[in-house]
């Protein structure tokens, strides 16, 4: 409840515990979650069921799921205020996804940009789960009757299909799902690769210099920014079309330094790329270092983390089950009275 007695709106988001998180994941998603947790009732998941749509080593996936939970908390997500849980701990996600599959067309899924990209990248493993990824995502969001979903720019299309599926279900049966809105921040929604600055920074990039990971130490961070691809000009100016590299670095700098892009431009007016890149590296390293130590501390306290995730799974299950029961009734699934 809010102070004015009104029920808070519901927020849902998730990250896959696959690969090492980048500062793109942080700026595009987790950093905003922390800001939004005061105003919304928040559900934040570790999307391990999404992660297995590409091959994962089981022991690594389990470890990364816990590391991700600890990272959420280290970044400032408060488990007292939010529901933090592992997607596979709540069976309703798979169950709702099955029902929603019957309202989703194969052609729609084949047209999804991420499906096309991932199919090209994992040509030897174009599995049904990869294709069904957006439907499982729709199930995640719709189960909790989310009003808003803060994500990076690359998830925009998945949010659109979620809305379409929700409307379709509501029209075919009767109003059941809240139709969610994507929340895509102006700054940080698309952090680009340091090596190919017109391409998204990605957890799964093969070139380790292209991405700055949340776990990188100061030396690695400073080195990666020093080597970042810019242009032959020397002006630190925000111009994504003609200066994608510099503009990307300005975005990263302003997001981490808590300044506007214009302020950042003024700060580096007349300075060369060398000084600018060094400053970006320092500001990112300064921000990540306390997060890394906090994550380590939380991970060492296994009892605490397990408690958070057990309580989160229970709370999430209760909310999800309520929606799923409604859905089962509406589609006509028989349930014995006793
Ligand atoms: P994932 O793990 O691929 O990405 C997690 C979040 O990080 C954002 N992101 C970025 N933002 C800015 N710049 C980048 N370079 C960048 N790379 C990634 C993504 O947009 C995302 O917000 N499928 C989701 C996980 C998910 C989910 C959900 C999200 C599963 N179920 C339900 C919202 C609601 C994903 O992209 O994960």
PDB file of N, CA and C in Angstrom, residues 117 153 279 282 291 320:
ATOM      1  N   UNK A 117      18.515 -13.606 -34.565  1.00  0.00           N
ATOM      2  CA  UNK A 117      19.930 -13.420 -34.208  1.00  0.00           C
ATOM      3  C   UNK A 117      20.489 -14.659 -33.522  1.00  0.00           C
ATOM      4  N   UNK A 153      16.454  -1.579 -24.412  1.00  0.00           N
ATOM      5  CA  UNK A 153      15.846  -1.373 -25.727  1.00  0.00           C
ATOM      6  C   UNK A 153      15.642  -2.690 -26.485  1.00  0.00           C
ATOM      7  N   UNK A 279      38.916   8.915 -17.747  1.00  0.00           N
ATOM      8  CA  UNK A 279      37.896   9.333 -16.779  1.00  0.00           C
ATOM      9  C   UNK A 279      36.704   8.377 -16.777  1.00  0.00           C
ATOM     10  N   UNK A 282      37.687   5.304 -14.832  1.00  0.00           N
ATOM     11  CA  UNK A 282      37.745   5.541 -13.380  1.00  0.00           C
ATOM     12  C   UNK A 282      36.350   5.599 -12.767  1.00  0.00           C
ATOM     13  N   UNK A 291      30.061  -2.469  -5.307  1.00  0.00           N
ATOM     14  CA  UNK A 291      29.037  -3.480  -5.662  1.00  0.00           C
ATOM     15  C   UNK A 291      29.671  -4.866  -5.613  1.00  0.00           C
ATOM     16  N   UNK A 320       1.361 -15.801  -8.462  1.00  0.00           N
ATOM     17  CA  UNK A 320       1.274 -16.426  -9.787  1.00  0.00           C
ATOM     18  C   UNK A 320       0.126 -17.437  -9.839  1.00  0.00           C
TER      19      UNK A 320
END
